[in-house]
Coordinates of N, CA and C in Angstrom, one line a residue:
M244 N 0.8 -1.2 0.0 CA 0.0 0.0 0.0 C 0.9 1.2 0.0
K245 N 0.7 2.1 -1.0 CA 1.5 3.3 -1.1 C 1.1 4.3 -0.1
R246 N 2.1 4.7 0.7 CA 1.8 5.7 1.8 C 2.5 7.1 1.4
V247 N 1.8 8.2 1.6 CA 2.3 9.5 1.4 C 2.1 10.3 2.7
N248 N 3.1 10.9 3.2 CA 3.0 11.7 4.4 C 3.0 13.2 3.9
I249 N 2.2 14.0 4.5 CA 2.1 15.4 4.1 C 2.3 16.3 5.3
L250 N 3.4 17.1 5.3 CA 3.8 17.9 6.4 C 3.3 19.3 6.2
G251 N 2.2 19.7 6.9 CA 1.7 21.1 6.9 C 2.6 22.0 7.8
N252 N 2.2 23.2 8.0 CA 3.0 24.1 8.7 C 2.3 24.6 10.0
G253 N 1.3 23.9 10.5 CA 0.7 24.2 11.8 C 1.5 23.6 12.9
D254 N 1.1 24.0 14.1 CA 1.9 23.6 15.3 C 2.1 22.1 15.4
H255 N 1.1 21.4 15.0 CA 1.2 19.9 15.2 C 2.0 19.2 14.1
A256 N 2.6 20.0 13.3 CA 3.6 19.3 12.3 C 4.7 18.6 13.1
A257 N 4.9 19.0 14.4 CA 5.9 18.5 15.2 C 5.6 17.0 15.5
L258 N 4.4 16.5 15.3 CA 4.1 15.1 15.5 C 4.8 14.2 14.4
Y259 N 5.2 14.8 13.3 CA 5.9 14.0 12.3 C 7.2 13.6 12.8
E260 N 7.6 12.3 12.6 CA 8.9 11.8 13.0 C 9.7 11.5 11.8
K261 N 10.9 12.1 11.7 CA 11.8 11.8 10.6 C 12.1 10.3 10.5
G262 N 12.1 9.9 9.2 CA 12.3 8.4 9.0 C 11.0 7.6 8.9
T263 N 9.9 8.3 9.0 CA 8.6 7.6 8.9 C 8.4 7.0 7.5
N264 N 7.9 5.8 7.4 CA 7.8 5.1 6.1 C 6.9 6.0 5.2
G265 N 7.2 6.0 3.9 CA 6.4 6.6 2.9 C 7.1 7.9 2.3
D266 N 6.6 8.3 1.2 CA 7.1 9.5 0.6 C 6.6 10.7 1.4
L267 N 7.4 11.8 1.3 CA 7.0 13.0 2.1 C 6.9 14.2 1.2
L268 N 5.7 14.8 1.3 CA 5.4 16.1 0.6 C 5.4 17.2 1.7
V269 N 6.1 18.3 1.5 CA 6.1 19.4 2.4 C 5.4 20.6 1.8
C270 N 4.9 21.5 2.6 CA 4.2 22.7 2.1 C 5.1 23.9 2.3
N271 N 5.5 24.5 1.1 CA 6.4 25.6 1.2 C 7.7 25.2 1.9
M272 N 8.1 26.0 2.9 CA 9.3 25.7 3.7 C 8.9 24.8 4.8
P273 N 9.6 23.6 4.9 CA 9.2 22.7 6.0 C 9.6 23.2 7.3
P274 N 8.8 22.9 8.4 CA 9.1 23.5 9.7 C 10.2 22.8 10.5
I275 N 10.7 21.7 9.9 CA 11.9 21.0 10.5 C 12.9 20.8 9.4
E276 N 14.2 20.6 9.9 CA 15.3 20.5 8.9 C 15.2 19.1 8.3
L277 N 15.1 19.1 6.9 CA 15.0 17.9 6.1 C 16.0 18.0 5.0
S278 N 16.6 16.8 4.6 CA 17.5 16.8 3.5 C 16.7 16.6 2.2
K279 N 17.3 16.8 1.1 CA 16.7 16.5 -0.2 C 16.2 15.1 -0.3
E280 N 17.0 14.2 0.2 CA 16.7 12.8 0.1 C 15.4 12.4 0.9
E281 N 15.1 13.2 1.9 CA 13.9 12.9 2.8 C 12.6 13.5 2.2
V282 N 12.7 14.4 1.2 CA 11.6 15.1 0.7 C 11.3 14.8 -0.7
Y283 N 10.1 14.3 -1.0 CA 9.7 14.0 -2.4 C 9.6 15.3 -3.2
A284 N 8.9 16.3 -2.6 CA 8.7 17.6 -3.2 C 8.2 18.6 -2.2
S285 N 8.5 19.9 -2.4 CA 7.9 21.0 -1.8 C 6.7 21.5 -2.6
C286 N 5.5 21.6 -2.1 CA 4.4 22.0 -2.8 C 4.1 23.5 -2.6
M287 N 3.9 24.3 -3.6 CA 3.7 25.7 -3.5 C 2.5 26.2 -4.4
V288 N 1.7 27.1 -3.8 CA 0.5 27.6 -4.6 C 0.4 29.1 -4.7
D289 N 1.3 29.9 -4.0 CA 1.1 31.3 -3.9 C 2.1 32.1 -4.6
F290 N 1.7 33.3 -5.1 CA 2.6 34.3 -5.7 C 3.6 34.7 -4.7
K291 N 3.2 34.9 -3.4 CA 4.1 35.4 -2.4 C 5.3 34.5 -2.1
M292 N 5.1 33.2 -2.3 CA 6.3 32.3 -2.2 C 7.2 32.5 -3.3
M293 N 6.7 32.7 -4.6 CA 7.5 32.9 -5.7 C 8.3 34.2 -5.6
E294 N 7.6 35.3 -5.1 CA 8.3 36.5 -4.9 C 9.4 36.4 -3.8
A295 N 9.1 35.7 -2.7 CA 10.1 35.5 -1.7 C 11.3 34.8 -2.2
L296 N 11.1 33.8 -3.0 CA 12.2 33.0 -3.7 C 13.0 33.9 -4.6
E297 N 12.3 34.7 -5.4 CA 13.0 35.7 -6.3 C 13.9 36.7 -5.5
K298 N 13.4 37.2 -4.4 CA 14.1 38.2 -3.6 C 15.2 37.5 -2.7
G299 N 15.2 36.2 -2.6 CA 16.2 35.5 -1.8 C 15.8 35.5 -0.3
E300 N 14.5 35.8 0.0 CA 14.0 35.8 1.4 C 13.8 34.4 1.9
V301 N 13.6 33.5 1.0 CA 13.6 32.1 1.4 C 14.4 31.3 0.4
K302 N 14.9 30.1 0.8 CA 15.7 29.3 -0.1 C 15.2 27.9 0.0
L303 N 14.8 27.4 -1.2 CA 14.3 26.0 -1.3 C 15.0 25.3 -2.4
D304 N 16.2 25.7 -2.8 CA 16.9 25.1 -3.9 C 17.2 23.7 -3.7
E305 N 17.3 23.2 -2.5 CA 17.7 21.8 -2.3 C 16.5 20.8 -2.6
Y306 N 15.3 21.3 -2.7 CA 14.2 20.4 -2.9 C 13.6 20.4 -4.4
D307 N 13.0 19.4 -4.8 CA 12.2 19.4 -6.0 C 10.8 20.1 -5.6
W308 N 10.2 20.7 -6.6 CA 9.0 21.5 -6.4 C 7.8 20.9 -7.2
V309 N 6.6 21.0 -6.6 CA 5.4 20.8 -7.3 C 4.6 22.1 -7.2
L310 N 4.3 22.7 -8.3 CA 3.7 24.1 -8.3 C 2.3 24.1 -8.8
G311 N 1.5 25.0 -8.2 CA 0.1 25.2 -8.5 C -0.1 26.2 -9.6
T312 N -1.4 26.7 -9.7 CA -1.8 27.6 -10.7 C -1.1 28.9 -10.7
R313 N -1.0 29.6 -9.6 CA -0.4 30.9 -9.5 C 1.1 30.8 -9.7
P314 N 1.9 29.9 -9.2 CA 3.3 29.8 -9.5 C 3.5 29.5 -11.0
R315 N 2.6 28.8 -11.6 CA 2.8 28.5 -13.1 C 2.6 29.9 -13.8
R316 N 1.7 30.7 -13.4 CA 1.5 32.0 -14.1 C 2.8 32.8 -13.9
W317 N 3.3 32.8 -12.6 CA 4.5 33.5 -12.3 C 5.6 33.1 -13.3
M318 N 5.8 31.8 -13.5 CA 6.9 31.3 -14.4 C 6.7 31.8 -15.8
E319 N 5.4 31.9 -16.2 CA 5.1 32.3 -17.6 C 5.5 33.7 -17.9
V320 N 5.5 34.6 -16.9 CA 5.9 36.0 -17.1 C 7.3 36.3 -16.6
K321 N 7.9 35.4 -15.9 CA 9.2 35.6 -15.3 C 10.2 34.6 -15.9
A322 N 10.6 34.8 -17.1 CA 11.4 33.8 -17.8 C 12.7 33.6 -17.2
A323 N 13.4 34.6 -16.7 CA 14.7 34.4 -16.0 C 14.5 33.6 -14.8
F324 N 13.5 33.8 -14.0 CA 13.2 33.0 -12.8 C 13.0 31.6 -13.2
Y325 N 12.2 31.4 -14.2 CA 11.9 30.0 -14.6 C 13.2 29.3 -15.1
L326 N 14.0 29.9 -15.8 CA 15.2 29.3 -16.3 C 16.2 29.0 -15.1
K327 N 16.2 29.8 -14.1 CA 17.0 29.6 -12.9 C 16.6 28.4 -12.1
Y328 N 15.3 28.2 -12.0 CA 14.8 27.1 -11.1 C 14.1 26.0 -11.9
S329 N 14.2 25.9 -13.2 CA 13.5 24.9 -13.9 C 14.0 23.5 -13.5
Q330 N 15.2 23.3 -13.1 CA 15.7 22.0 -12.7 C 15.1 21.5 -11.4
N331 N 14.5 22.5 -10.6 CA 13.8 22.1 -9.4 C 12.4 21.6 -9.6
I332 N 11.8 21.9 -10.7 CA 10.4 21.7 -10.9 C 10.1 20.3 -11.3
R333 N 9.6 19.5 -10.3 CA 9.2 18.1 -10.6 C 7.9 18.1 -11.5
G334 N 7.1 19.1 -11.3 CA 5.9 19.2 -12.2 C 5.0 20.3 -11.7
F335 N 4.0 20.7 -12.6 CA 3.0 21.6 -12.2 C 1.7 20.8 -12.0
H336 N 1.0 21.2 -10.9 CA -0.3 20.5 -10.6 C -1.3 21.6 -10.4
T337 N -2.0 21.9 -11.5 CA -2.9 23.1 -11.5 C -4.4 22.7 -11.4
Y338 N -4.7 21.4 -11.3 CA -6.0 21.0 -11.2 C -6.6 21.4 -9.8
V339 N -7.8 22.1 -9.9 CA -8.5 22.5 -8.7 C -9.9 21.8 -8.8
P340 N -10.2 20.9 -7.8 CA -11.5 20.2 -7.9 C -12.7 21.1 -7.8
P341 N -13.8 20.7 -8.3 CA -15.0 21.6 -8.4 C -15.5 21.9 -7.0
Y342 N -15.3 21.1 -6.0 CA -15.8 21.4 -4.6 C -14.9 22.5 -3.9
A343 N -13.8 23.0 -4.6 CA -13.1 24.1 -4.0 C -13.9 25.4 -4.4
Q344 N -14.8 25.3 -5.3 CA -15.7 26.5 -5.6 C -16.8 26.4 -4.6
L345 N -16.7 27.2 -3.5 CA -17.7 27.1 -2.4 C -19.0 27.9 -2.7
P346 N -20.1 27.6 -2.1 CA -21.3 28.2 -2.3 C -21.2 29.7 -2.3
G347 N -21.8 30.4 -3.3 CA -21.7 31.9 -3.3 C -20.4 32.4 -3.9
H348 N -19.5 31.6 -4.2 CA -18.2 32.0 -4.7 C -18.2 31.9 -6.3
K349 N -17.4 32.7 -6.9 CA -17.2 32.5 -8.3 C -16.1 31.5 -8.6
L350 N -16.2 30.9 -9.8 CA -15.2 29.8 -10.2 C -13.8 30.4 -10.1
S351 N -13.6 31.6 -10.5 CA -12.3 32.2 -10.4 C -11.7 32.3 -9.0
E352 N -12.6 32.2 -8.0 CA -12.1 32.3 -6.6 C -11.7 31.0 -6.1
A353 N -12.0 29.9 -6.8 CA -11.7 28.5 -6.2 C -10.2 28.4 -5.9
A354 N -9.3 28.8 -6.7 CA -7.9 28.6 -6.4 C -7.5 29.4 -5.2
S355 N -8.2 30.5 -4.9 CA -7.9 31.3 -3.7 C -8.3 30.6 -2.4
N356 N -9.3 29.7 -2.6 CA -9.8 28.9 -1.4 C -8.9 27.7 -1.2
Y357 N -8.0 27.4 -2.1 CA -7.3 26.2 -2.2 C -5.9 26.4 -1.6
S358 N -5.6 25.8 -0.4 CA -4.4 26.0 0.3 C -3.3 25.1 -0.3
C359 N -2.1 25.3 0.1 CA -0.9 24.5 -0.2 C -1.2 23.1 0.2
G360 N -1.7 22.9 1.4 CA -2.0 21.5 1.9 C -3.1 20.8 1.1
H361 N -4.1 21.6 0.6 CA -5.1 21.0 -0.3 C -4.4 20.4 -1.6
M362 N -3.6 21.3 -2.1 CA -2.9 20.9 -3.4 C -2.0 19.7 -3.2
A363 N -1.3 19.6 -2.0 CA -0.5 18.5 -1.8 C -1.3 17.2 -1.6
V364 N -2.4 17.3 -1.0 CA -3.3 16.1 -0.9 C -3.8 15.6 -2.2
D365 N -4.3 16.6 -3.0 CA -4.8 16.2 -4.4 C -3.7 15.6 -5.2
Y366 N -2.5 16.1 -5.1 CA -1.3 15.6 -5.9 C -1.0 14.2 -5.4
A367 N -1.0 14.0 -4.1 CA -0.7 12.7 -3.5 C -1.7 11.6 -4.0
C368 N -3.0 12.0 -4.0 CA -4.0 11.0 -4.4 C -4.2 10.9 -5.9
R369 N -4.2 12.0 -6.6 CA -4.5 12.0 -8.0 C -3.3 11.6 -8.9
T370 N -2.1 12.1 -8.5 CA -0.9 11.9 -9.3 C 0.0 10.8 -8.8
M371 N 0.2 10.8 -7.5 CA 1.1 9.8 -6.9 C 0.4 8.5 -6.6
K372 N -1.0 8.5 -6.7 CA -1.8 7.3 -6.5 C -1.6 6.7 -5.1
A373 N -1.6 7.6 -4.1 CA -1.4 7.1 -2.7 C -2.7 6.3 -2.3
K374 N -2.5 5.3 -1.5 CA -3.6 4.6 -0.9 C -3.8 4.9 0.6
E375 N -2.7 5.5 1.1 CA -2.8 5.9 2.6 C -2.1 7.3 2.7
V376 N -2.8 8.3 3.2 CA -2.3 9.6 3.3 C -2.3 10.0 4.8
H377 N -1.1 10.4 5.3 CA -1.0 10.9 6.7 C -0.8 12.4 6.7
L378 N -1.6 13.1 7.5 CA -1.5 14.5 7.5 C -1.0 15.0 8.9
Y379 N 0.0 15.9 8.9 CA 0.6 16.4 10.1 C 0.6 17.9 10.0
G380 N 0.2 18.6 11.1 CA 0.3 20.1 11.1 C -0.9 20.8 10.4
F381 N -2.0 20.1 10.3 CA -3.2 20.7 9.7 C -4.2 21.1 10.8
D382 N -3.8 22.1 11.6 CA -4.5 22.4 12.8 C -5.8 23.1 12.6
A383 N -6.0 23.7 11.4 CA -7.3 24.4 11.1 C -8.5 23.5 11.0
M384 N -8.2 22.2 10.8 CA -9.3 21.3 10.8 C -10.0 21.1 12.2
F385 N -9.2 21.5 13.2 CA -9.6 21.2 14.6 C -9.9 22.5 15.4
D386 N -9.2 23.5 15.2 CA -9.3 24.7 16.0 C -9.2 26.0 15.1
M387 N -9.6 27.1 15.6 CA -9.4 28.4 14.8 C -7.9 28.8 15.0
N388 N -7.1 28.0 14.5 CA -5.6 28.2 14.6 C -5.0 28.0 13.3
L389 N -4.7 29.2 12.7 CA -4.0 29.2 11.4 C -2.5 29.6 11.5
N390 N -2.0 29.4 12.7 CA -0.6 29.7 12.9 C 0.2 28.8 11.9
S391 N 1.2 29.4 11.3 CA 1.9 28.7 10.3 C 3.4 29.0 10.4
Y392 N 4.2 28.0 10.2 CA 5.7 28.2 10.2 C 6.1 29.3 9.2
T393 N 5.4 29.4 8.0 CA 5.7 30.4 7.0 C 5.5 31.8 7.5
D394 N 4.7 32.0 8.5 CA 4.5 33.3 9.1 C 5.8 33.9 9.6
N395 N 6.8 33.1 9.9 CA 8.1 33.5 10.4 C 8.8 34.3 9.3
F396 N 8.5 34.1 8.0 CA 9.2 34.8 7.0 C 8.4 35.5 5.9
L397 N 7.0 35.2 6.0 CA 6.1 35.8 5.0 C 5.0 36.4 5.8
K398 N 4.6 37.6 5.4 CA 3.4 38.3 6.1 C 2.1 37.6 5.7
S399 N 1.3 37.4 6.7 CA 0.0 36.8 6.5 C -1.0 37.6 7.4
N400 N -2.3 37.6 6.9 CA -3.3 38.3 7.6 C -3.9 37.3 8.6
R401 N -3.6 37.5 9.9 CA -4.0 36.5 11.0 C -5.0 37.2 11.9
T402 N -5.8 38.2 11.4 CA -6.8 38.8 12.2 C -7.9 37.7 12.5
A403 N -8.7 37.9 13.6 CA -9.7 36.9 13.9 C -10.7 36.7 12.8
L404 N -11.1 37.8 12.1 CA -12.1 37.7 11.0 C -11.5 36.9 9.9
N405 N -10.2 37.1 9.5 CA -9.7 36.4 8.4 C -9.4 34.9 8.7
V406 N -9.0 34.7 9.9 CA -8.8 33.3 10.4 C -10.1 32.5 10.3
H407 N -11.2 33.1 10.8 CA -12.5 32.5 10.7 C -12.9 32.2 9.2
R408 N -12.7 33.2 8.4 CA -13.0 33.1 7.0 C -12.3 31.9 6.3
M409 N -11.0 31.9 6.5 CA -10.1 30.9 5.8 C -10.4 29.5 6.4
A410 N -10.6 29.4 7.7 CA -10.9 28.0 8.2 C -12.2 27.5 7.7
S411 N -13.2 28.5 7.6 CA -14.5 28.1 7.2 C -14.5 27.7 5.7
N412 N -13.6 28.4 4.9 CA -13.5 28.0 3.5 C -12.8 26.7 3.3
W413 N -11.7 26.5 4.1 CA -10.9 25.3 3.9 C -11.5 24.0 4.3
R414 N -12.3 24.0 5.4 CA -12.8 22.8 5.9 C -13.7 22.0 5.0
P415 N -14.6 22.6 4.2 CA -15.4 21.8 3.3 C -14.6 21.1 2.2
I416 N -13.5 21.7 1.8 CA -12.7 21.1 0.8 C -12.1 19.8 1.3
W417 N -11.7 19.7 2.6 CA -11.2 18.5 3.1 C -12.3 17.4 3.0
S418 N -13.5 17.7 3.3 CA -14.6 16.8 3.2 C -14.8 16.3 1.8
G419 N -14.6 17.2 0.8 CA -14.6 16.8 -0.6 C -13.6 15.8 -1.0
F420 N -12.4 16.0 -0.5 CA -11.3 15.0 -0.7 C -11.7 13.7 -0.2
F421 N -12.1 13.6 1.0 CA -12.5 12.3 1.7 C -13.5 11.6 0.9
R422 N -14.5 12.4 0.3 CA -15.6 11.7 -0.5 C -15.0 11.3 -1.8
E423 N -14.3 12.1 -2.5 CA -13.8 11.8 -3.9 C -12.9 10.6 -3.8
F424 N -11.9 10.6 -2.9 CA -10.9 9.5 -2.8 C -11.3 8.6 -1.7
S425 N -12.5 7.9 -1.9 CA -13.0 7.0 -0.9 C -12.2 5.7 -0.8
D426 N -11.4 5.5 -1.7 CA -10.5 4.3 -1.7 C -9.2 4.6 -1.0
V427 N -9.0 5.8 -0.5 CA -7.7 6.2 0.2 C -8.0 6.3 1.6
Q428 N -7.1 5.8 2.5 CA -7.2 5.9 3.9 C -6.5 7.2 4.4
F429 N -7.2 8.1 5.0 CA -6.6 9.3 5.5 C -6.5 9.2 7.0
V430 N -5.3 9.5 7.5 CA -5.0 9.6 8.9 C -4.5 11.0 9.3
I431 N -5.3 11.7 10.1 CA -4.9 13.0 10.5 C -4.4 13.0 11.9
H432 N -3.1 13.4 12.1 CA -2.4 13.4 13.3 C -2.6 14.7 14.1
H433 N -3.1 14.6 15.3 CA -3.3 15.9 16.1 C -3.2 15.6 17.6
G434 N -3.3 16.6 18.4 CA -3.2 16.5 19.8 C -4.5 16.2 20.5
H435 N -5.6 16.3 19.8 CA -7.0 15.9 20.3 C -7.8 15.5 19.2
A436 N -9.0 14.9 19.4 CA -9.8 14.3 18.4 C -11.0 15.1 18.0
D437 N -11.1 16.4 18.5 CA -12.3 17.2 18.3 C -12.2 17.9 17.0
I438 N -12.2 17.1 15.9 CA -12.1 17.7 14.5 C -13.5 18.3 14.2
K439 N -13.4 19.5 13.4 CA -14.6 20.2 13.1 C -15.2 19.9 11.8
L440 N -15.1 18.6 11.4 CA -15.8 18.1 10.3 C -16.2 16.7 10.5
S441 N -17.2 16.2 9.8 CA -17.7 14.8 9.9 C -16.7 14.0 9.1
L442 N -16.2 12.9 9.7 CA -15.3 12.0 8.9 C -16.0 10.8 8.4
P443 N -15.8 10.4 7.2 CA -16.3 9.2 6.7 C -15.5 8.0 7.1
E444 N -15.8 6.8 6.7 CA -15.1 5.6 7.2 C -13.6 5.6 6.8
N445 N -13.3 6.3 5.7 CA -11.9 6.2 5.2 C -11.0 7.3 5.8
A446 N -11.5 8.0 6.9 CA -10.7 9.0 7.5 C -10.8 8.9 9.0
R447 N -9.7 9.1 9.7 CA -9.7 9.0 11.2 C -8.6 9.9 11.7
V448 N -8.8 10.3 13.0 CA -7.8 11.1 13.7 C -7.0 10.2 14.6
E449 N -5.7 10.4 14.6 CA -4.8 9.7 15.5 C -4.2 10.7 16.5
V450 N -4.5 10.5 17.7 CA -4.2 11.5 18.8 C -2.9 11.1 19.4
R451 N -2.1 12.1 19.5 CA -0.8 12.0 20.3 C -0.4 13.4 20.8
A452 N 0.0 13.5 22.0 CA 0.4 14.8 22.5 C 1.8 15.2 22.0
L453 N 1.9 16.5 21.8 CA 3.2 17.1 21.4 C 4.3 16.8 22.4

Protein backbone atom coordinates (compact mmCIF):
# COMPACT_ATOMS: atom_id res chain seq x y z
CA MET A 1 0.00 0.00 0.00
CA LYS A 2 1.54 3.30 -1.12
CA ARG A 3 1.81 5.75 1.78
CA VAL A 4 2.35 9.49 1.40
CA ASN A 5 3.02 11.75 4.40
CA ILE A 6 2.10 15.43 4.09
CA LEU A 7 3.77 17.90 6.41
CA GLY A 8 1.74 21.06 6.93
CA ASN A 9 2.98 24.14 8.73
CA GLY A 10 0.70 24.20 11.78
CA ASP A 11 1.91 23.65 15.31
CA HIS A 12 1.18 19.90 15.22
CA ALA A 13 3.59 19.34 12.34
CA ALA A 14 5.91 18.45 15.23
CA LEU A 15 4.11 15.09 15.48
CA TYR A 16 5.86 13.96 12.30
CA GLU A 17 8.89 11.80 13.01
CA LYS A 18 11.79 11.84 10.58
CA GLY A 19 12.29 8.44 8.98
CA THR A 20 8.57 7.62 8.91
CA ASN A 21 7.76 5.15 6.15
CA GLY A 22 6.44 6.63 2.90
CA ASP A 23 7.12 9.54 0.56
CA LEU A 24 7.04 13.02 2.12
CA LEU A 25 5.44 16.14 0.64
CA VAL A 26 6.06 19.44 2.42
CA CYS A 27 4.17 22.71 2.11
CA ASN A 28 6.41 25.63 1.17
CA MET A 29 9.29 25.70 3.67
CA PRO A 30 9.22 22.66 5.99
CA PRO A 31 9.09 23.49 9.72
CA ILE A 32 11.86 21.00 10.49
CA GLU A 33 15.27 20.46 8.94
CA LEU A 34 15.02 17.89 6.14
CA SER A 35 17.50 16.79 3.49
CA LYS A 36 16.67 16.55 -0.20
CA GLU A 37 16.68 12.76 0.12
CA GLU A 38 13.93 12.92 2.75
CA VAL A 39 11.57 15.12 0.72
CA TYR A 40 9.72 13.99 -2.41
CA ALA A 41 8.72 17.58 -3.19
CA SER A 42 7.85 20.97 -1.76
CA CYS A 43 4.35 22.04 -2.84
CA MET A 44 3.66 25.73 -3.46
CA VAL A 45 0.54 27.59 -4.59
CA ASP A 46 1.12 31.30 -3.85
CA PHE A 47 2.56 34.28 -5.69
CA LYS A 48 4.09 35.44 -2.40
CA MET A 49 6.27 32.33 -2.18
CA MET A 50 7.53 32.92 -5.72
CA GLU A 51 8.28 36.55 -4.86
CA ALA A 52 10.11 35.53 -1.68
CA LEU A 53 12.20 33.03 -3.66
CA GLU A 54 13.02 35.65 -6.29
CA LYS A 55 14.10 38.16 -3.61
CA GLY A 56 16.15 35.53 -1.78
CA GLU A 57 14.02 35.84 1.36
CA VAL A 58 13.59 32.06 1.41
CA LYS A 59 15.71 29.29 -0.06
CA LEU A 60 14.28 26.00 -1.29
CA ASP A 61 16.91 25.14 -3.90
CA GLU A 62 17.66 21.79 -2.26
CA TYR A 63 14.17 20.39 -2.94
CA ASP A 64 12.16 19.39 -5.97
CA TRP A 65 8.99 21.47 -6.40
CA VAL A 66 5.38 20.79 -7.33
CA LEU A 67 3.74 24.07 -8.30
CA GLY A 68 0.11 25.15 -8.54
CA THR A 69 -1.81 27.58 -10.74
CA ARG A 70 -0.38 30.88 -9.52
CA PRO A 71 3.30 29.76 -9.52
CA ARG A 72 2.78 28.54 -13.08
CA ARG A 73 1.51 31.98 -14.09
CA TRP A 74 4.51 33.51 -12.32
CA MET A 75 6.87 31.33 -14.36
CA GLU A 76 5.12 32.31 -17.60
CA VAL A 77 5.89 36.01 -17.08
CA LYS A 78 9.23 35.62 -15.28
CA ALA A 79 11.38 33.84 -17.85
CA ALA A 80 14.68 34.42 -16.02
CA PHE A 81 13.20 33.04 -12.79
CA TYR A 82 11.88 29.98 -14.64
CA LEU A 83 15.25 29.30 -16.26
CA LYS A 84 17.02 29.63 -12.91
CA TYR A 85 14.78 27.13 -11.14
CA SER A 86 13.52 24.88 -13.93
CA GLN A 87 15.72 22.02 -12.69
CA ASN A 88 13.84 22.11 -9.36
CA ILE A 89 10.39 21.71 -10.90
CA ARG A 90 9.16 18.14 -10.61
CA GLY A 91 5.89 19.22 -12.15
CA PHE A 92 2.95 21.62 -12.25
CA HIS A 93 -0.27 20.52 -10.59
CA THR A 94 -2.90 23.07 -11.54
CA TYR A 95 -6.05 20.98 -11.19
CA VAL A 96 -8.51 22.47 -8.70
CA PRO A 97 -11.46 20.18 -7.87
CA PRO A 98 -14.98 21.56 -8.35
CA TYR A 99 -15.76 21.40 -4.63
CA ALA A 100 -13.13 24.13 -4.05
CA GLN A 101 -15.71 26.50 -5.57
CA LEU A 102 -17.67 27.15 -2.41
CA PRO A 103 -21.34 28.22 -2.34
CA GLY A 104 -21.73 31.85 -3.32
CA HIS A 105 -18.20 32.04 -4.73
CA LYS A 106 -17.16 32.55 -8.35
CA LEU A 107 -15.25 29.84 -10.18
CA SER A 108 -12.28 32.22 -10.43
CA GLU A 109 -12.12 32.31 -6.62
CA ALA A 110 -11.71 28.55 -6.25
CA ALA A 111 -7.89 28.63 -6.44
CA SER A 112 -7.88 31.27 -3.69
CA ASN A 113 -9.82 28.90 -1.42
CA TYR A 114 -7.27 26.20 -2.18
CA SER A 115 -4.37 25.98 0.27
CA CYS A 116 -0.94 24.50 -0.25
CA GLY A 117 -2.03 21.54 1.89
CA HIS A 118 -5.08 20.95 -0.28
CA MET A 119 -2.92 20.88 -3.39
CA ALA A 120 -0.47 18.47 -1.76
CA VAL A 121 -3.29 16.07 -0.86
CA ASP A 122 -4.76 16.24 -4.36
CA TYR A 123 -1.32 15.60 -5.87
CA ALA A 124 -0.71 12.68 -3.51
CA CYS A 125 -4.03 11.04 -4.39
CA ARG A 126 -4.47 11.99 -8.04
CA THR A 127 -0.89 11.90 -9.33
CA MET A 128 1.11 9.78 -6.87
CA LYS A 129 -1.82 7.30 -6.51
CA ALA A 130 -1.45 7.10 -2.74
CA LYS A 131 -3.63 4.60 -0.91
CA GLU A 132 -2.76 5.91 2.55
CA VAL A 133 -2.27 9.62 3.30
CA HIS A 134 -1.02 10.85 6.68
CA LEU A 135 -1.52 14.52 7.53
CA TYR A 136 0.58 16.41 10.10
CA GLY A 137 0.26 20.06 11.06
CA PHE A 138 -3.22 20.74 9.68
CA ASP A 139 -4.49 22.40 12.82
CA ALA A 140 -7.25 24.45 11.15
CA MET A 141 -9.34 21.26 10.82
CA PHE A 142 -9.59 21.22 14.62
CA ASP A 143 -9.27 24.75 15.98
CA MET A 144 -9.40 28.37 14.84
CA ASN A 145 -5.64 28.18 14.65
CA LEU A 146 -4.00 29.17 11.38
CA ASN A 147 -0.56 29.67 12.90
CA SER A 148 1.93 28.68 10.25
CA TYR A 149 5.68 28.24 10.18
CA THR A 150 5.72 30.35 7.01
CA ASP A 151 4.48 33.32 9.09
CA ASN A 152 8.06 33.54 10.38
CA PHE A 153 9.25 34.84 7.00
CA LEU A 154 6.12 35.83 5.02
CA LYS A 155 3.45 38.30 6.07
CA SER A 156 -0.03 36.82 6.50
CA ASN A 157 -3.34 38.26 7.65
CA ARG A 158 -4.05 36.53 10.96
CA THR A 159 -6.83 38.80 12.21
CA ALA A 160 -9.68 36.92 13.92
CA LEU A 161 -12.05 37.69 11.03
CA ASN A 162 -9.67 36.38 8.37
CA VAL A 163 -8.76 33.28 10.38
CA HIS A 164 -12.47 32.45 10.70
CA ARG A 165 -13.04 33.08 6.97
CA MET A 166 -10.14 30.92 5.85
CA ALA A 167 -10.86 28.03 8.23
CA SER A 168 -14.53 28.09 7.16
CA ASN A 169 -13.52 28.03 3.48
CA TRP A 170 -10.89 25.32 3.87
CA ARG A 171 -12.80 22.76 5.92
CA PRO A 172 -15.44 21.82 3.30
CA ILE A 173 -12.67 21.11 0.80
CA TRP A 174 -11.21 18.45 3.12
CA SER A 175 -14.62 16.78 3.21
CA GLY A 176 -14.63 16.85 -0.59
CA PHE A 177 -11.29 15.04 -0.73
CA PHE A 178 -12.46 12.33 1.66
CA ARG A 179 -15.55 11.75 -0.49
CA GLU A 180 -13.80 11.78 -3.85
CA PHE A 181 -10.91 9.55 -2.80
CA SER A 182 -13.03 7.04 -0.90
CA ASP A 183 -10.51 4.27 -1.67
CA VAL A 184 -7.74 6.19 0.15
CA GLN A 185 -7.23 5.91 3.91
CA PHE A 186 -6.65 9.31 5.51
CA VAL A 187 -5.00 9.57 8.93
CA ILE A 188 -4.94 13.03 10.52
CA HIS A 189 -2.42 13.38 13.34
CA HIS A 190 -3.29 15.86 16.08
CA GLY A 191 -3.21 16.49 19.81
CA HIS A 192 -6.95 15.92 20.32
CA ALA A 193 -9.80 14.29 18.41
CA ASP A 194 -12.29 17.18 18.30
CA ILE A 195 -12.14 17.70 14.55
CA LYS A 196 -14.58 20.24 13.14
CA LEU A 197 -15.84 18.11 10.25
CA SER A 198 -17.65 14.83 9.90
CA LEU A 199 -15.30 12.02 8.95
CA PRO A 200 -16.32 9.16 6.66
CA GLU A 201 -15.11 5.59 7.20
CA ASN A 202 -11.92 6.21 5.22
CA ALA A 203 -10.68 9.03 7.49
CA ARG A 204 -9.69 9.02 11.15
CA VAL A 205 -7.81 11.07 13.73
CA GLU A 206 -4.76 9.65 15.47
CA VAL A 207 -4.22 11.46 18.78
CA ARG A 208 -0.79 12.00 20.27
CA ALA A 209 0.42 14.77 22.54
CA LEU A 210 3.18 17.09 21.37
